[in-house]
């Protein structure tokens, strides 16, 4: 793999939390290469640090130590504003748990991140409609998220799989 094929690289990344007088090790010395244009799966038992690693990769949580590069750039060398721009424009996360804003309907929820990217209300609406159409959810545009009967991993195989 050449440098250019690597989207994300971490070297000896660790994440520790202080809980009371206890040190919790969420991630220990993770050295990971995630290539561009490929599907990469992070798997492991509950508590093994998958979400913690993802939080660091997505610019939400600075590692306690180690280096983390996105497109050859040191992610946590960015200013808070640059990191916010990165989260809004360069990386998207679809969570297993739904983080809908419950007071907004589906189209308003899908439009929300588009406002942060500088779209007007009308532009956001058009783009959100197109996105819903792509995933065959146009008919639910005006629904409130709470009206959905969500299928979860638990429904599918009886276990409570998570990210
Ligand atoms: N904010 C936090 N404060 C303290 N400890 C934390 C925090 N976040 C995670 N941990 C701990 O770090 C470890 C890794 O947690 P993490 O949520 O990353 O695991 P996971 O692999 O995503 O688990 P699951 O499959 O259950 O989602 C666990 O022991 C967890 O309790
Ligand atoms: Mg998790």
PDB file of C-alpha atoms and ligand atoms in Angstrom:
ATOM      1  CA  UNK A   1       0.000   0.000   0.000  1.00  0.00           C
ATOM      2  CA  UNK A   2       1.478   3.383  -0.953  1.00  0.00           C
ATOM      3  CA  UNK A   3       1.096   6.520   1.180  1.00  0.00           C
ATOM      4  CA  UNK A   4      -1.639   7.749  -1.210  1.00  0.00           C
ATOM      5  CA  UNK A   5      -3.772   4.623  -0.786  1.00  0.00           C
ATOM      6  CA  UNK A   6      -4.009   5.230   2.938  1.00  0.00           C
ATOM      7  CA  UNK A   7      -7.006   7.238   4.075  1.00  0.00           C
ATOM      8  CA  UNK A   8      -6.425   6.846   7.787  1.00  0.00           C
ATOM      9  CA  UNK A   9      -3.312   5.729   9.627  1.00  0.00           C
ATOM     10  CA  UNK A  10      -2.852   5.463  13.350  1.00  0.00           C
ATOM     11  CA  UNK A  11       0.430   4.657  15.063  1.00  0.00           C
ATOM     12  CA  UNK A  12       0.437   3.463  18.681  1.00  0.00           C
ATOM     13  CA  UNK A  13      -2.758   5.338  19.412  1.00  0.00           C
ATOM     14  CA  UNK A  14      -4.086   5.040  22.944  1.00  0.00           C
ATOM     15  CA  UNK A  15      -7.101   6.428  24.768  1.00  0.00           C
ATOM     16  CA  UNK A  16      -7.255   6.474  28.555  1.00  0.00           C
ATOM     17  CA  UNK A  17      -9.956   7.775  30.844  1.00  0.00           C
ATOM     18  CA  UNK A  18      -9.728   8.671  34.501  1.00  0.00           C
ATOM     19  CA  UNK A  19     -12.839   7.436  36.300  1.00  0.00           C
ATOM     20  CA  UNK A  20     -12.609   8.356  39.983  1.00  0.00           C
ATOM     21  CA  UNK A  21      -9.239   6.981  41.052  1.00  0.00           C
ATOM     22  CA  UNK A  22      -9.242   4.348  38.306  1.00  0.00           C
ATOM     23  CA  UNK A  23      -7.450   4.524  34.962  1.00  0.00           C
ATOM     24  CA  UNK A  24      -9.568   2.985  32.218  1.00  0.00           C
ATOM     25  CA  UNK A  25      -7.720   1.932  29.086  1.00  0.00           C
ATOM     26  CA  UNK A  26     -10.201   2.214  26.210  1.00  0.00           C
ATOM     27  CA  UNK A  27      -7.653   1.747  23.392  1.00  0.00           C
ATOM     28  CA  UNK A  28      -4.107   0.499  23.818  1.00  0.00           C
ATOM     29  CA  UNK A  29      -1.405   1.003  21.189  1.00  0.00           C
ATOM     30  CA  UNK A  30      -3.582   0.710  18.095  1.00  0.00           C
ATOM     31  CA  UNK A  31      -1.627   0.815  14.835  1.00  0.00           C
ATOM     32  CA  UNK A  32      -4.146   0.767  12.007  1.00  0.00           C
ATOM     33  CA  UNK A  33      -4.155   1.492   8.274  1.00  0.00           C
ATOM     34  CA  UNK A  34      -7.484   2.110   6.580  1.00  0.00           C
ATOM     35  CA  UNK A  35      -7.175   2.207   2.774  1.00  0.00           C
ATOM     36  CA  UNK A  36      -9.052   4.523   0.430  1.00  0.00           C
ATOM     37  CA  UNK A  37     -11.979   3.044  -1.507  1.00  0.00           C
ATOM     38  CA  UNK A  38     -12.198  -0.218   0.413  1.00  0.00           C
ATOM     39  CA  UNK A  39     -14.612  -1.504   3.014  1.00  0.00           C
ATOM     40  CA  UNK A  40     -12.880  -1.887   6.367  1.00  0.00           C
ATOM     41  CA  UNK A  41     -14.510  -3.591   9.321  1.00  0.00           C
ATOM     42  CA  UNK A  42     -13.494  -2.975  12.914  1.00  0.00           C
ATOM     43  CA  UNK A  43     -14.757  -5.818  15.041  1.00  0.00           C
ATOM     44  CA  UNK A  44     -14.219  -7.117  18.539  1.00  0.00           C
ATOM     45  CA  UNK A  45     -16.023  -7.923  21.772  1.00  0.00           C
ATOM     46  CA  UNK A  46     -18.032  -5.367  23.714  1.00  0.00           C
ATOM     47  CA  UNK A  47     -15.687  -3.005  25.551  1.00  0.00           C
ATOM     48  CA  UNK A  48     -12.715  -3.727  23.282  1.00  0.00           C
ATOM     49  CA  UNK A  49     -12.548  -0.085  22.138  1.00  0.00           C
ATOM     50  CA  UNK A  50     -14.259   0.007  18.723  1.00  0.00           C
ATOM     51  CA  UNK A  51     -16.323   3.135  19.437  1.00  0.00           C
ATOM     52  CA  UNK A  52     -13.383   4.812  21.141  1.00  0.00           C
ATOM     53  CA  UNK A  53     -11.194   4.209  18.081  1.00  0.00           C
ATOM     54  CA  UNK A  54     -13.953   5.481  15.793  1.00  0.00           C
ATOM     55  CA  UNK A  55     -14.402   8.611  17.928  1.00  0.00           C
ATOM     56  CA  UNK A  56     -10.704   9.377  17.535  1.00  0.00           C
ATOM     57  CA  UNK A  57     -10.723   8.688  13.786  1.00  0.00           C
ATOM     58  CA  UNK A  58     -13.758  10.911  13.294  1.00  0.00           C
ATOM     59  CA  UNK A  59     -12.181  13.935  14.969  1.00  0.00           C
ATOM     60  CA  UNK A  60     -14.352  13.825  18.076  1.00  0.00           C
ATOM     61  CA  UNK A  61     -11.853  12.652  20.654  1.00  0.00           C
ATOM     62  CA  UNK A  62      -8.116  13.368  20.771  1.00  0.00           C
ATOM     63  CA  UNK A  63      -5.965  10.336  21.570  1.00  0.00           C
ATOM     64  CA  UNK A  64      -4.072  10.269  24.879  1.00  0.00           C
ATOM     65  CA  UNK A  65      -0.986   9.348  22.886  1.00  0.00           C
ATOM     66  CA  UNK A  66       0.131   8.243  19.440  1.00  0.00           C
ATOM     67  CA  UNK A  67      -0.352   9.773  16.010  1.00  0.00           C
ATOM     68  CA  UNK A  68      -3.424   9.805  13.813  1.00  0.00           C
ATOM     69  CA  UNK A  69      -3.376  10.916  10.198  1.00  0.00           C
ATOM     70  CA  UNK A  70      -6.266  11.474   7.802  1.00  0.00           C
ATOM     71  CA  UNK A  71      -5.090  11.853   4.188  1.00  0.00           C
ATOM     72  CA  UNK A  72      -1.498  12.229   5.426  1.00  0.00           C
ATOM     73  CA  UNK A  73      -2.487  15.136   7.680  1.00  0.00           C
ATOM     74  CA  UNK A  74      -2.160  15.098  11.459  1.00  0.00           C
ATOM     75  CA  UNK A  75      -5.839  15.243  12.447  1.00  0.00           C
ATOM     76  CA  UNK A  76      -5.288  16.634  15.936  1.00  0.00           C
ATOM     77  CA  UNK A  77      -2.774  19.204  14.683  1.00  0.00           C
ATOM     78  CA  UNK A  78      -5.838  21.072  13.394  1.00  0.00           C
ATOM     79  CA  UNK A  79      -7.402  24.009  15.233  1.00  0.00           C
ATOM     80  CA  UNK A  80     -10.886  23.440  16.749  1.00  0.00           C
ATOM     81  CA  UNK A  81     -12.402  25.320  13.773  1.00  0.00           C
ATOM     82  CA  UNK A  82     -10.483  23.194  11.259  1.00  0.00           C
ATOM     83  CA  UNK A  83     -11.598  20.050  13.083  1.00  0.00           C
ATOM     84  CA  UNK A  84     -15.220  21.235  12.962  1.00  0.00           C
ATOM     85  CA  UNK A  85     -14.823  21.845   9.207  1.00  0.00           C
ATOM     86  CA  UNK A  86     -13.344  18.360   8.818  1.00  0.00           C
ATOM     87  CA  UNK A  87     -16.311  16.783  10.617  1.00  0.00           C
ATOM     88  CA  UNK A  88     -18.817  18.741   8.535  1.00  0.00           C
ATOM     89  CA  UNK A  89     -17.230  18.227   5.117  1.00  0.00           C
ATOM     90  CA  UNK A  90     -14.821  15.302   5.007  1.00  0.00           C
ATOM     91  CA  UNK A  91     -16.210  12.490   7.077  1.00  0.00           C
ATOM     92  CA  UNK A  92     -19.724  11.223   7.647  1.00  0.00           C
ATOM     93  CA  UNK A  93     -20.873   8.648  10.156  1.00  0.00           C
ATOM     94  CA  UNK A  94     -24.062   6.638  10.023  1.00  0.00           C
ATOM     95  CA  UNK A  95     -24.669   5.517  13.583  1.00  0.00           C
ATOM     96  CA  UNK A  96     -26.382   2.287  14.518  1.00  0.00           C
ATOM     97  CA  UNK A  97     -28.148   4.130  17.298  1.00  0.00           C
ATOM     98  CA  UNK A  98     -30.306   6.763  15.701  1.00  0.00           C
ATOM     99  CA  UNK A  99     -29.471  10.321  16.648  1.00  0.00           C
ATOM    100  CA  UNK A 100     -32.489  11.957  15.061  1.00  0.00           C
ATOM    101  CA  UNK A 101     -33.609  15.297  16.467  1.00  0.00           C
ATOM    102  CA  UNK A 102     -36.990  14.112  17.696  1.00  0.00           C
ATOM    103  CA  UNK A 103     -38.754  17.457  17.289  1.00  0.00           C
ATOM    104  CA  UNK A 104     -37.890  17.566  13.556  1.00  0.00           C
ATOM    105  CA  UNK A 105     -39.322  15.426  10.785  1.00  0.00           C
ATOM    106  CA  UNK A 106     -37.186  13.259   8.499  1.00  0.00           C
ATOM    107  CA  UNK A 107     -36.511  15.842   5.783  1.00  0.00           C
ATOM    108  CA  UNK A 108     -35.606  18.460   8.415  1.00  0.00           C
ATOM    109  CA  UNK A 109     -33.236  16.000  10.109  1.00  0.00           C
ATOM    110  CA  UNK A 110     -31.508  15.125   6.840  1.00  0.00           C
ATOM    111  CA  UNK A 111     -31.246  18.853   5.988  1.00  0.00           C
ATOM    112  CA  UNK A 112     -29.626  19.787   9.305  1.00  0.00           C
ATOM    113  CA  UNK A 113     -25.939  19.012   8.498  1.00  0.00           C
ATOM    114  CA  UNK A 114     -26.368  20.746   5.128  1.00  0.00           C
ATOM    115  CA  UNK A 115     -27.035  24.064   6.918  1.00  0.00           C
ATOM    116  CA  UNK A 116     -23.723  23.648   8.775  1.00  0.00           C
ATOM    117  CA  UNK A 117     -22.065  23.273   5.366  1.00  0.00           C
ATOM    118  CA  UNK A 118     -23.428  26.678   4.346  1.00  0.00           C
ATOM    119  CA  UNK A 119     -26.424  25.631   2.245  1.00  0.00           C
ATOM    120  CA  UNK A 120     -29.525  27.808   2.305  1.00  0.00           C
ATOM    121  CA  UNK A 121     -32.778  26.263   3.493  1.00  0.00           C
ATOM    122  CA  UNK A 122     -33.951  25.809  -0.116  1.00  0.00           C
ATOM    123  CA  UNK A 123     -30.642  24.238  -1.250  1.00  0.00           C
ATOM    124  CA  UNK A 124     -30.588  21.917   1.756  1.00  0.00           C
ATOM    125  CA  UNK A 125     -34.152  20.842   1.081  1.00  0.00           C
ATOM    126  CA  UNK A 126     -33.382  19.912  -2.550  1.00  0.00           C
ATOM    127  CA  UNK A 127     -30.246  17.954  -1.567  1.00  0.00           C
ATOM    128  CA  UNK A 128     -32.007  16.207   1.320  1.00  0.00           C
ATOM    129  CA  UNK A 129     -34.877  15.168  -0.960  1.00  0.00           C
ATOM    130  CA  UNK A 130     -32.385  13.722  -3.453  1.00  0.00           C
ATOM    131  CA  UNK A 131     -30.590  11.830  -0.666  1.00  0.00           C
ATOM    132  CA  UNK A 132     -33.867  10.365   0.617  1.00  0.00           C
ATOM    133  CA  UNK A 133     -34.797   9.335  -2.905  1.00  0.00           C
ATOM    134  CA  UNK A 134     -31.447   7.531  -3.339  1.00  0.00           C
ATOM    135  CA  UNK A 135     -32.140   5.362  -0.303  1.00  0.00           C
ATOM    136  CA  UNK A 136     -35.837   4.911  -1.214  1.00  0.00           C
ATOM    137  CA  UNK A 137     -37.093   6.861   1.800  1.00  0.00           C
ATOM    138  CA  UNK A 138     -38.812   9.721  -0.021  1.00  0.00           C
ATOM    139  CA  UNK A 139     -42.255   8.609   1.125  1.00  0.00           C
ATOM    140  CA  UNK A 140     -41.150   9.125   4.763  1.00  0.00           C
ATOM    141  CA  UNK A 141     -39.892  12.709   4.251  1.00  0.00           C
ATOM    142  CA  UNK A 142     -42.648  14.312   6.323  1.00  0.00           C
ATOM    143  CA  UNK A 143     -42.743  11.590   8.986  1.00  0.00           C
ATOM    144  CA  UNK A 144     -41.571  12.145  12.499  1.00  0.00           C
ATOM    145  CA  UNK A 145     -38.655   9.775  13.304  1.00  0.00           C
ATOM    146  CA  UNK A 146     -40.497   8.416  16.348  1.00  0.00           C
ATOM    147  CA  UNK A 147     -43.151   6.912  14.051  1.00  0.00           C
ATOM    148  CA  UNK A 148     -40.695   4.380  12.594  1.00  0.00           C
ATOM    149  CA  UNK A 149     -40.597   0.790  13.706  1.00  0.00           C
ATOM    150  CA  UNK A 150     -36.814   0.433  13.670  1.00  0.00           C
ATOM    151  CA  UNK A 151     -35.188  -2.913  12.969  1.00  0.00           C
ATOM    152  CA  UNK A 152     -32.024  -3.264  14.971  1.00  0.00           C
ATOM    153  CA  UNK A 153     -29.234  -5.837  14.929  1.00  0.00           C
ATOM    154  CA  UNK A 154     -30.978  -7.272  17.992  1.00  0.00           C
ATOM    155  CA  UNK A 155     -34.127  -7.921  15.929  1.00  0.00           C
ATOM    156  CA  UNK A 156     -32.080  -9.702  13.272  1.00  0.00           C
ATOM    157  CA  UNK A 157     -29.980 -12.218  15.173  1.00  0.00           C
ATOM    158  CA  UNK A 158     -31.025 -11.992  18.799  1.00  0.00           C
ATOM    159  CA  UNK A 159     -27.734 -10.496  19.969  1.00  0.00           C
ATOM    160  CA  UNK A 160     -27.074  -6.902  20.767  1.00  0.00           C
ATOM    161  CA  UNK A 161     -24.376  -6.118  18.229  1.00  0.00           C
ATOM    162  CA  UNK A 162     -23.012  -2.623  18.262  1.00  0.00           C
ATOM    163  CA  UNK A 163     -20.298  -0.459  16.822  1.00  0.00           C
TER     164      UNK A 163
HETATM  165  N1  LIG B   1     -16.086   8.298  28.226  1.00  0.00           N
HETATM  166  C1  LIG B   1     -15.615   7.199  28.846  1.00  0.00           C
HETATM  167  N2  LIG B   1     -15.246   7.256  30.145  1.00  0.00           N
HETATM  168  C2  LIG B   1     -14.743   6.171  30.771  1.00  0.00           C
HETATM  169  N3  LIG B   1     -14.586   4.968  30.200  1.00  0.00           N
HETATM  170  C3  LIG B   1     -14.935   4.851  28.914  1.00  0.00           C
HETATM  171  C4  LIG B   1     -15.476   5.951  28.172  1.00  0.00           C
HETATM  172  N4  LIG B   1     -15.747   5.535  26.914  1.00  0.00           N
HETATM  173  C5  LIG B   1     -15.385   4.252  26.873  1.00  0.00           C
HETATM  174  N5  LIG B   1     -14.916   3.840  28.067  1.00  0.00           N
HETATM  175  C6  LIG B   1     -14.440   2.478  28.391  1.00  0.00           C
HETATM  176  O1  LIG B   1     -13.496   2.115  27.397  1.00  0.00           O
HETATM  177  C7  LIG B   1     -13.638   0.752  27.048  1.00  0.00           C
HETATM  178  C8  LIG B   1     -13.913   0.644  25.551  1.00  0.00           C
HETATM  179  O2  LIG B   1     -15.226   1.150  25.304  1.00  0.00           O
HETATM  180  P1  LIG B   1     -15.862   1.251  23.850  1.00  0.00           P
HETATM  181  O3  LIG B   1     -17.200   1.862  24.047  1.00  0.00           O
HETATM  182  O4  LIG B   1     -14.915   1.947  22.951  1.00  0.00           O
HETATM  183  O5  LIG B   1     -15.969  -0.283  23.439  1.00  0.00           O
HETATM  184  P2  LIG B   1     -16.777  -0.947  22.221  1.00  0.00           P
HETATM  185  O6  LIG B   1     -15.843  -1.940  21.600  1.00  0.00           O
HETATM  186  O7  LIG B   1     -17.298   0.130  21.336  1.00  0.00           O
HETATM  187  O8  LIG B   1     -17.952  -1.687  22.977  1.00  0.00           O
HETATM  188  P3  LIG B   1     -19.447  -2.039  22.436  1.00  0.00           P
HETATM  189  O9  LIG B   1     -19.294  -3.201  21.479  1.00  0.00           O
HETATM  190  O10 LIG B   1     -20.181  -2.425  23.666  1.00  0.00           O
HETATM  191  O11 LIG B   1     -20.022  -0.818  21.796  1.00  0.00           O
HETATM  192  C9  LIG B   1     -14.744   0.183  27.921  1.00  0.00           C
HETATM  193  O12 LIG B   1     -14.135  -0.388  29.069  1.00  0.00           O
HETATM  194  C10 LIG B   1     -15.535   1.424  28.305  1.00  0.00           C
HETATM  195  O13 LIG B   1     -16.176   1.255  29.546  1.00  0.00           O
HETATM  196 MG1  LIG B   2     -19.267   0.668  20.768  1.00  0.00          MG
END
